[in-house]
PDB file of C-alpha atoms in Angstrom:
ATOM      1  CA  MET A 366     137.311 117.112 114.897  1.00 62.00           C
ATOM      2  CA  SER A 367     141.168 116.019 116.462  1.00 62.00           C
ATOM      3  CA  THR A 368     142.563 118.785 117.319  1.00 64.00           C
ATOM      4  CA  TYR A 369     138.550 119.867 119.111  1.00 62.00           C
ATOM      5  CA  ARG A 370     138.485 116.744 121.154  1.00 62.00           C
ATOM      6  CA  ASN A 371     142.411 117.170 122.320  1.00 61.00           C
ATOM      7  CA  GLY A 372     141.115 119.946 123.903  1.00 58.00           C
ATOM      8  CA  LEU A 373     143.523 122.093 121.699  1.00 54.00           C
ATOM      9  CA  ALA A 374     141.140 125.159 121.260  1.00 53.00           C
ATOM     10  CA  ASP A 375     139.459 125.541 124.052  1.00 60.00           C
ATOM     11  CA  GLY A 376     138.008 128.825 124.093  1.00 61.00           C
ATOM     12  CA  TYR A 377     137.765 129.300 120.182  1.00 67.00           C
ATOM     13  CA  PRO A 378     133.819 130.373 118.980  1.00 73.00           C
ATOM     14  CA  HIS A 379     132.931 126.953 117.080  1.00 83.00           C
ATOM     15  CA  ILE A 380     130.401 124.143 117.691  1.00 87.00           C
ATOM     16  CA  TYR A 381     133.050 121.772 117.920  1.00 88.00           C
ATOM     17  CA  VAL A 382     134.551 123.640 121.671  1.00 87.00           C
ATOM     18  CA  VAL A 383     130.006 123.484 122.016  1.00 89.00           C
ATOM     19  CA  ALA A 384     129.514 119.891 121.086  1.00 90.00           C
ATOM     20  CA  GLN A 385     133.162 118.635 123.132  1.00 88.00           C
ATOM     21  CA  SER A 386     131.734 120.357 126.177  1.00 88.00           C
ATOM     22  CA  ALA A 387     128.331 119.157 125.994  1.00 89.00           C
ATOM     23  CA  TYR A 388     130.522 114.932 125.575  1.00 88.00           C
ATOM     24  CA  ASP A 389     132.692 115.480 128.950  1.00 88.00           C
ATOM     25  CA  GLY A 390     129.763 116.720 131.307  1.00 88.00           C
ATOM     26  CA  ILE A 391     128.365 113.148 129.776  1.00 87.00           C
ATOM     27  CA  LEU A 392     131.247 111.796 130.506  1.00 87.00           C
ATOM     28  CA  ARG A 393     132.104 113.349 134.338  1.00 88.00           C
ATOM     29  CA  GLY A 394     128.724 113.722 135.033  1.00 84.00           C
ATOM     30  CA  GLY A 395     126.539 111.206 133.605  1.00 82.00           C
ATOM     31  CA  ARG A 396     124.218 113.737 132.714  1.00 86.00           C
ATOM     32  CA  ASN A 397     121.851 113.749 130.082  1.00 89.00           C
ATOM     33  CA  GLN A 398     122.961 117.792 128.116  1.00 90.00           C
ATOM     34  CA  SER A 399     121.361 119.634 125.742  1.00 91.00           C
ATOM     35  CA  ILE A 400     122.778 122.349 123.276  1.00 91.00           C
ATOM     36  CA  LEU A 401     120.091 125.493 122.327  1.00 92.00           C
ATOM     37  CA  ILE A 402     120.794 126.883 118.750  1.00 90.00           C
ATOM     38  CA  THR A 403     119.133 129.616 117.781  1.00 90.00           C
ATOM     39  CA  GLY A 404     119.532 131.573 114.847  1.00 87.00           C
ATOM     40  CA  GLU A 405     116.743 133.187 112.481  1.00 84.00           C
ATOM     41  CA  SER A 406     115.605 131.620 109.050  1.00 76.00           C
ATOM     42  CA  GLY A 407     118.971 130.471 106.717  1.00 76.00           C
ATOM     43  CA  ALA A 408     120.752 131.159 109.818  1.00 84.00           C
ATOM     44  CA  GLY A 409     122.435 127.698 109.562  1.00 84.00           C
ATOM     45  CA  LYS A 410     120.481 126.119 113.002  1.00 85.00           C
ATOM     46  CA  THR A 411     119.350 122.651 110.819  1.00 79.00           C
ATOM     47  CA  GLU A 412     123.589 121.761 109.559  1.00 84.00           C
ATOM     48  CA  ASN A 413     124.635 123.144 112.815  1.00 88.00           C
ATOM     49  CA  THR A 414     122.931 120.503 114.390  1.00 85.00           C
ATOM     50  CA  LYS A 415     124.815 118.090 112.074  1.00 83.00           C
ATOM     51  CA  ARG A 416     128.243 118.831 112.468  1.00 87.00           C
ATOM     52  CA  ILE A 417     126.720 118.522 116.809  1.00 88.00           C
ATOM     53  CA  ILE A 418     125.388 115.406 116.405  1.00 85.00           C
ATOM     54  CA  GLU A 419     127.940 113.732 113.727  1.00 83.00           C
ATOM     55  CA  TYR A 420     130.760 115.235 116.504  1.00 86.00           C
ATOM     56  CA  VAL A 421     129.307 112.826 119.256  1.00 84.00           C
ATOM     57  CA  LEU A 422     128.920 110.668 117.360  1.00 81.00           C
ATOM     58  CA  GLN A 423     132.705 110.405 115.837  1.00 82.00           C
ATOM     59  CA  CYS A 424     133.249 111.312 120.135  1.00 82.00           C
ATOM     60  CA  GLY A 425     131.976 107.903 120.807  1.00 74.00           C
ATOM     61  CA  GLY A 426     133.452 105.520 118.268  1.00 71.00           C
ATOM     62  CA  SER A 427     131.924 106.337 114.510  1.00 58.00           C
ATOM     63  CA  THR A 428     133.903 106.485 111.819  1.00 52.00           C
ATOM     64  CA  ASN A 429     134.533 109.499 109.215  1.00 56.00           C
ATOM     65  CA  ASP A 430     133.307 106.835 106.672  1.00 57.00           C
ATOM     66  CA  GLU A 431     130.309 105.620 108.321  1.00 53.00           C
ATOM     67  CA  LEU A 432     129.376 109.258 109.043  1.00 51.00           C
ATOM     68  CA  HIS A 433     129.962 110.637 105.329  1.00 53.00           C
ATOM     69  CA  SER A 434     127.570 107.369 104.455  1.00 53.00           C
ATOM     70  CA  LEU A 435     125.418 108.845 106.932  1.00 50.00           C
ATOM     71  CA  SER A 436     125.162 112.355 106.400  1.00 50.00           C
ATOM     72  CA  ASN A 437     124.330 112.074 101.914  1.00 51.00           C
ATOM     73  CA  GLY A 438     121.686 108.796 102.239  1.00 48.00           C
ATOM     74  CA  VAL A 439     122.659 105.032 102.848  1.00 45.00           C
ATOM     75  CA  PRO A 440     122.612 102.021 101.110  1.00 41.00           C
ATOM     76  CA  ASN A 441     120.428 100.070  99.637  1.00 39.00           C
ATOM     77  CA  GLY A 442     118.973  96.835 101.748  1.00 38.00           C
ATOM     78  CA  LYS A 443     119.656  97.707 105.274  1.00 44.00           C
ATOM     79  CA  SER A 444     117.460  98.729 107.929  1.00 43.00           C
ATOM     80  CA  LEU A 445     117.530 100.081 111.193  1.00 44.00           C
ATOM     81  CA  ASN A 446     117.492  96.266 112.768  1.00 49.00           C
ATOM     82  CA  GLY A 447     120.707  96.070 114.763  1.00 46.00           C
ATOM     83  CA  CYS A 448     122.025  99.320 113.193  1.00 54.00           C
ATOM     84  CA  SER A 449     123.856 101.558 116.074  1.00 63.00           C
ATOM     85  CA  ILE A 450     121.291 104.483 117.729  1.00 64.00           C
ATOM     86  CA  GLY A 451     124.181 106.929 116.496  1.00 67.00           C
ATOM     87  CA  SER A 452     122.971 105.822 112.573  1.00 70.00           C
ATOM     88  CA  GLY A 453     119.206 105.513 113.457  1.00 74.00           C
ATOM     89  CA  VAL A 454     119.736 109.416 115.090  1.00 73.00           C
ATOM     90  CA  LEU A 455     121.295 110.712 111.933  1.00 73.00           C
ATOM     91  CA  SER A 456     119.208 109.039 109.381  1.00 78.00           C
ATOM     92  CA  SER A 457     116.079 110.550 111.135  1.00 78.00           C
ATOM     93  CA  GLY A 458     117.669 113.709 111.256  1.00 76.00           C
ATOM     94  CA  ILE A 459     117.781 113.129 106.953  1.00 78.00           C
ATOM     95  CA  LEU A 460     114.603 112.318 107.503  1.00 81.00           C
ATOM     96  CA  LEU A 461     112.692 114.929 109.285  1.00 77.00           C
ATOM     97  CA  GLU A 462     114.445 117.583 106.922  1.00 75.00           C
ATOM     98  CA  ALA A 463     113.457 116.373 103.770  1.00 78.00           C
ATOM     99  CA  PHE A 464     109.746 116.549 105.338  1.00 76.00           C
ATOM    100  CA  GLY A 465     110.501 119.678 107.527  1.00 68.00           C
ATOM    101  CA  ASN A 466     111.725 122.715 105.039  1.00 61.00           C
ATOM    102  CA  ALA A 467     109.797 125.247 102.937  1.00 59.00           C
ATOM    103  CA  LYS A 468     110.991 128.510 101.213  1.00 60.00           C
ATOM    104  CA  THR A 469     111.748 131.473 103.614  1.00 57.00           C
ATOM    105  CA  THR A 470     113.653 134.424 102.612  1.00 57.00           C
ATOM    106  CA  HIS A 471     117.151 133.586 102.840  1.00 56.00           C
ATOM    107  CA  ASN A 472     116.653 129.650 102.949  1.00 57.00           C
ATOM    108  CA  ASN A 473     115.692 126.938  99.790  1.00 58.00           C
ATOM    109  CA  ASN A 474     115.788 123.956 100.195  1.00 57.00           C
ATOM    110  CA  SER A 475     112.328 123.153 100.128  1.00 57.00           C
ATOM    111  CA  SER A 476     110.726 119.245  99.040  1.00 61.00           C
ATOM    112  CA  ARG A 477     110.316 119.070  95.801  1.00 68.00           C
ATOM    113  CA  PHE A 478     111.811 115.634  95.129  1.00 76.00           C
ATOM    114  CA  LEU A 479     108.159 113.506  95.278  1.00 79.00           C
ATOM    115  CA  LEU A 480     107.948 115.237  91.155  1.00 81.00           C
ATOM    116  CA  SER A 481     111.735 114.546  90.478  1.00 81.00           C
ATOM    117  CA  ASN A 482     113.217 110.969  88.679  1.00 84.00           C
ATOM    118  CA  ALA A 483     113.881 110.266  91.759  1.00 85.00           C
ATOM    119  CA  PHE A 484     110.448 108.045  91.543  1.00 88.00           C
ATOM    120  CA  PRO A 485     108.472 106.037  88.587  1.00 89.00           C
ATOM    121  CA  HIS A 486     106.394 107.657  86.346  1.00 89.00           C
ATOM    122  CA  GLU A 487     103.638 104.887  87.216  1.00 91.00           C
ATOM    123  CA  MET A 488     104.141 105.698  91.101  1.00 91.00           C
ATOM    124  CA  ARG A 489     104.076 109.226  90.169  1.00 90.00           C
ATOM    125  CA  GLU A 490     101.166 109.076  87.540  1.00 91.00           C
ATOM    126  CA  LYS A 491      99.246 107.013  90.252  1.00 90.00           C
ATOM    127  CA  LEU A 492      99.341 109.978  92.701  1.00 90.00           C
ATOM    128  CA  LEU A 493      98.090 112.291  90.189  1.00 89.00           C
ATOM    129  CA  LEU A 494     101.717 114.199  89.904  1.00 88.00           C
ATOM    130  CA  THR A 495     101.989 114.887  86.436  1.00 86.00           C
ATOM    131  CA  LYS A 496     102.883 118.590  85.944  1.00 84.00           C
ATOM    132  CA  SER A 497     106.014 119.978  86.668  1.00 81.00           C
ATOM    133  CA  ALA A 498     107.402 122.130  90.054  1.00 76.00           C
ATOM    134  CA  ASP A 499     106.541 125.338  88.589  1.00 77.00           C
ATOM    135  CA  GLN A 500     102.748 124.657  87.799  1.00 81.00           C
ATOM    136  CA  TYR A 501     101.620 123.687  91.089  1.00 78.00           C
ATOM    137  CA  LYS A 502     100.692 126.156  93.813  1.00 75.00           C
ATOM    138  CA  PHE A 503     101.923 124.705  97.405  1.00 70.00           C
ATOM    139  CA  LEU A 504     105.677 125.563  95.517  1.00 70.00           C
ATOM    140  CA  ASN A 505     104.910 128.388  93.046  1.00 71.00           C
ATOM    141  CA  GLN A 506     103.557 131.066  95.471  1.00 70.00           C
ATOM    142  CA  GLY A 507     106.970 132.203  96.611  1.00 64.00           C
ATOM    143  CA  GLY A 508     107.967 133.222  93.388  1.00 64.00           C
ATOM    144  CA  VAL A 509     111.734 129.812  92.805  1.00 59.00           C
ATOM    145  CA  SER A 510     110.253 126.804  92.299  1.00 58.00           C
ATOM    146  CA  VAL A 511     113.921 125.281  91.320  1.00 63.00           C
ATOM    147  CA  ASP A 512     117.073 125.321  92.938  1.00 66.00           C
ATOM    148  CA  LYS A 513     120.040 124.292  90.761  1.00 74.00           C
ATOM    149  CA  GLU A 514     121.729 124.432  94.028  1.00 73.00           C
ATOM    150  CA  ILE A 515     119.226 121.478  95.167  1.00 74.00           C
ATOM    151  CA  ASP A 516     119.767 117.855  93.737  1.00 79.00           C
ATOM    152  CA  ASP A 517     115.786 116.825  93.901  1.00 79.00           C
ATOM    153  CA  VAL A 518     116.946 113.152  92.300  1.00 85.00           C
ATOM    154  CA  GLU A 519     119.836 112.804  94.510  1.00 85.00           C
ATOM    155  CA  ASN A 520     117.439 113.493  97.574  1.00 81.00           C
ATOM    156  CA  GLY A 521     114.607 111.799  96.613  1.00 86.00           C
ATOM    157  CA  VAL A 522     116.569 108.626  96.748  1.00 88.00           C
ATOM    158  CA  SER A 523     118.101 110.020  99.634  1.00 85.00           C
ATOM    159  CA  THR A 524     114.959 109.960 101.629  1.00 87.00           C
ATOM    160  CA  ASP A 525     113.886 106.616 100.691  1.00 89.00           C
ATOM    161  CA  ARG A 526     116.927 105.015 100.966  1.00 88.00           C
ATOM    162  CA  VAL A 527     116.703 106.333 104.879  1.00 87.00           C
ATOM    163  CA  MET A 528     113.021 105.634 105.001  1.00 89.00           C
ATOM    164  CA  ASP A 529     113.815 102.023 104.872  1.00 88.00           C
ATOM    165  CA  ARG A 530     116.935 101.839 107.293  1.00 84.00           C
ATOM    166  CA  LEU A 531     114.214 103.285 108.904  1.00 86.00           C
ATOM    167  CA  SER A 532     111.925  99.554 109.140  1.00 87.00           C
ATOM    168  CA  ILE A 533     109.699 101.913 107.138  1.00 90.00           C
ATOM    169  CA  THR A 534     107.314  99.805 105.641  1.00 92.00           C
ATOM    170  CA  SER A 535     106.247  99.609 101.636  1.00 92.00           C
ATOM    171  CA  ASP A 536     102.724 100.260 102.723  1.00 94.00           C
ATOM    172  CA  GLU A 537     104.185 103.454 105.191  1.00 94.00           C
ATOM    173  CA  LYS A 538     105.749 104.362 102.109  1.00 93.00           C
ATOM    174  CA  ILE A 539     102.587 104.804 100.585  1.00 92.00           C
ATOM    175  CA  GLU A 540     100.584 106.921 102.801  1.00 92.00           C
ATOM    176  CA  VAL A 541     103.470 108.941 103.237  1.00 90.00           C
ATOM    177  CA  TYR A 542     103.605 109.734  99.599  1.00 91.00           C
ATOM    178  CA  THR A 543     100.010 109.728  99.102  1.00 91.00           C
ATOM    179  CA  ILE A 544      99.867 112.279 101.993  1.00 88.00           C
ATOM    180  CA  LEU A 545     102.339 114.373 100.045  1.00 85.00           C
ATOM    181  CA  ALA A 546     100.399 114.452  96.939  1.00 87.00           C
ATOM    182  CA  ALA A 547      97.885 115.791  98.359  1.00 86.00           C
ATOM    183  CA  CYS A 548      99.324 119.085  99.395  1.00 81.00           C
ATOM    184  CA  LEU A 549     100.594 119.106  96.212  1.00 80.00           C
ATOM    185  CA  LEU A 550      97.239 118.826  94.997  1.00 82.00           C
ATOM    186  CA  ILE A 551      95.117 121.017  97.437  1.00 75.00           C
ATOM    187  CA  GLU A 552      92.430 120.649  94.314  1.00 78.00           C
ATOM    188  CA  ILE A 553      89.368 119.275  96.553  1.00 83.00           C
ATOM    189  CA  ASP A 554      87.973 116.716  93.651  1.00 84.00           C
ATOM    190  CA  ALA A 555      91.927 114.928  93.192  1.00 84.00           C
ATOM    191  CA  VAL A 556      92.653 114.980  97.514  1.00 85.00           C
ATOM    192  CA  THR A 557      89.464 113.261  97.844  1.00 87.00           C
ATOM    193  CA  SER A 558      90.404 110.623  95.294  1.00 86.00           C
ATOM    194  CA  LEU A 559      93.840 110.536  96.751  1.00 86.00           C
ATOM    195  CA  LEU A 560      92.778 109.988 100.069  1.00 86.00           C
ATOM    196  CA  GLY A 561      89.847 108.036  99.903  1.00 88.00           C
ATOM    197  CA  VAL A 562      87.269 110.955 101.243  1.00 88.00           C
ATOM    198  CA  LYS A 563      84.114 112.371 100.524  1.00 89.00           C
ATOM    199  CA  SER A 564      84.202 115.908  98.965  1.00 86.00           C
ATOM    200  CA  SER A 565      81.470 117.418 100.790  1.00 87.00           C
ATOM    201  CA  ARG A 566      83.373 116.067 104.265  1.00 86.00           C
ATOM    202  CA  LEU A 567      86.547 117.534 103.440  1.00 84.00           C
ATOM    203  CA  VAL A 568      84.453 121.136 102.677  1.00 84.00           C
ATOM    204  CA  ASP A 569      82.801 121.347 105.465  1.00 86.00           C
ATOM    205  CA  ALA A 570      85.355 119.725 107.209  1.00 84.00           C
ATOM    206  CA  LEU A 571      88.106 122.870 106.214  1.00 83.00           C
ATOM    207  CA  THR A 572      85.216 125.874 106.067  1.00 87.00           C
ATOM    208  CA  GLN A 573      83.205 124.391 109.347  1.00 87.00           C
ATOM    209  CA  PRO A 574      86.116 123.155 111.838  1.00 86.00           C
ATOM    210  CA  SER A 575      84.914 122.024 115.288  1.00 86.00           C
ATOM    211  CA  ILE A 576      86.242 122.160 118.269  1.00 85.00           C
ATOM    212  CA  ARG A 577      84.649 120.773 122.028  1.00 85.00           C
ATOM    213  CA  VAL A 578      84.746 122.663 124.482  1.00 86.00           C
ATOM    214  CA  GLY A 579      83.476 120.592 127.844  1.00 86.00           C
ATOM    215  CA  ASP A 580      80.422 118.682 126.658  1.00 86.00           C
ATOM    216  CA  LYS A 581      79.799 120.506 123.903  1.00 87.00           C
ATOM    217  CA  VAL A 582      80.867 120.955 120.431  1.00 85.00           C
ATOM    218  CA  ILE A 583      81.368 123.806 118.465  1.00 87.00           C
ATOM    219  CA  ARG A 584      81.346 124.367 114.773  1.00 84.00           C
ATOM    220  CA  LYS A 585      83.183 127.711 113.281  1.00 84.00           C
ATOM    221  CA  ASN A 586      82.735 129.358 109.705  1.00 85.00           C
ATOM    222  CA  GLN A 587      86.034 130.406 108.002  1.00 82.00           C
ATOM    223  CA  ASN A 588      85.252 131.818 104.800  1.00 77.00           C
ATOM    224  CA  MET A 589      87.906 130.768 101.638  1.00 70.00           C
ATOM    225  CA  GLN A 590      90.942 133.335 102.046  1.00 74.00           C
ATOM    226  CA  LYS A 591      90.856 132.263 106.046  1.00 75.00           C
ATOM    227  CA  VAL A 592      91.201 128.487 104.981  1.00 68.00           C
TER     228      VAL A 592
END
């Protein structure tokens, strides 16, 4: 990074050059900077975003050890209270990536960690998650339910620790995991049991969604295929 910070690589097409240009813009003009990262699925948008954030944070004084710790999860017992804005940003990125990724043609990083040994067996039983990943329709439609290059246990532990760092309470974490479990199950009886709602109301909400137009409420009929 020092090469780019010292201006020795100006003009070269590199993500650090873009990051340095934005950082210089902040220092010179005192104005917010925007960086647009585009590309197809799997092209590396998320990874390049991480590199930009890490670069700017290092320019602002964060150490390599701090950045490495944050990019790989955070130690137990630390919360957002009193932590830097930079660590909060990186922690948020880890959390959003954990829940925001699905399998595509070029990208296998979907979230399966809730089914892994990162979480106690008793907790998975309470969430009705007793099967292997390849037995859940929500996960197996892409043809690959397990990726040997992805450590679901490590990702699960890292995500749980990041939630602690962002001051997400134990009760709030359970709520998040319950909703995720409901998505994995996609079975009316199991989902309604987890979410504490009547099965008839959930079926109605899915097959006859309501929209409000002015003072009128219109119900739209949908068959199971559309649902």
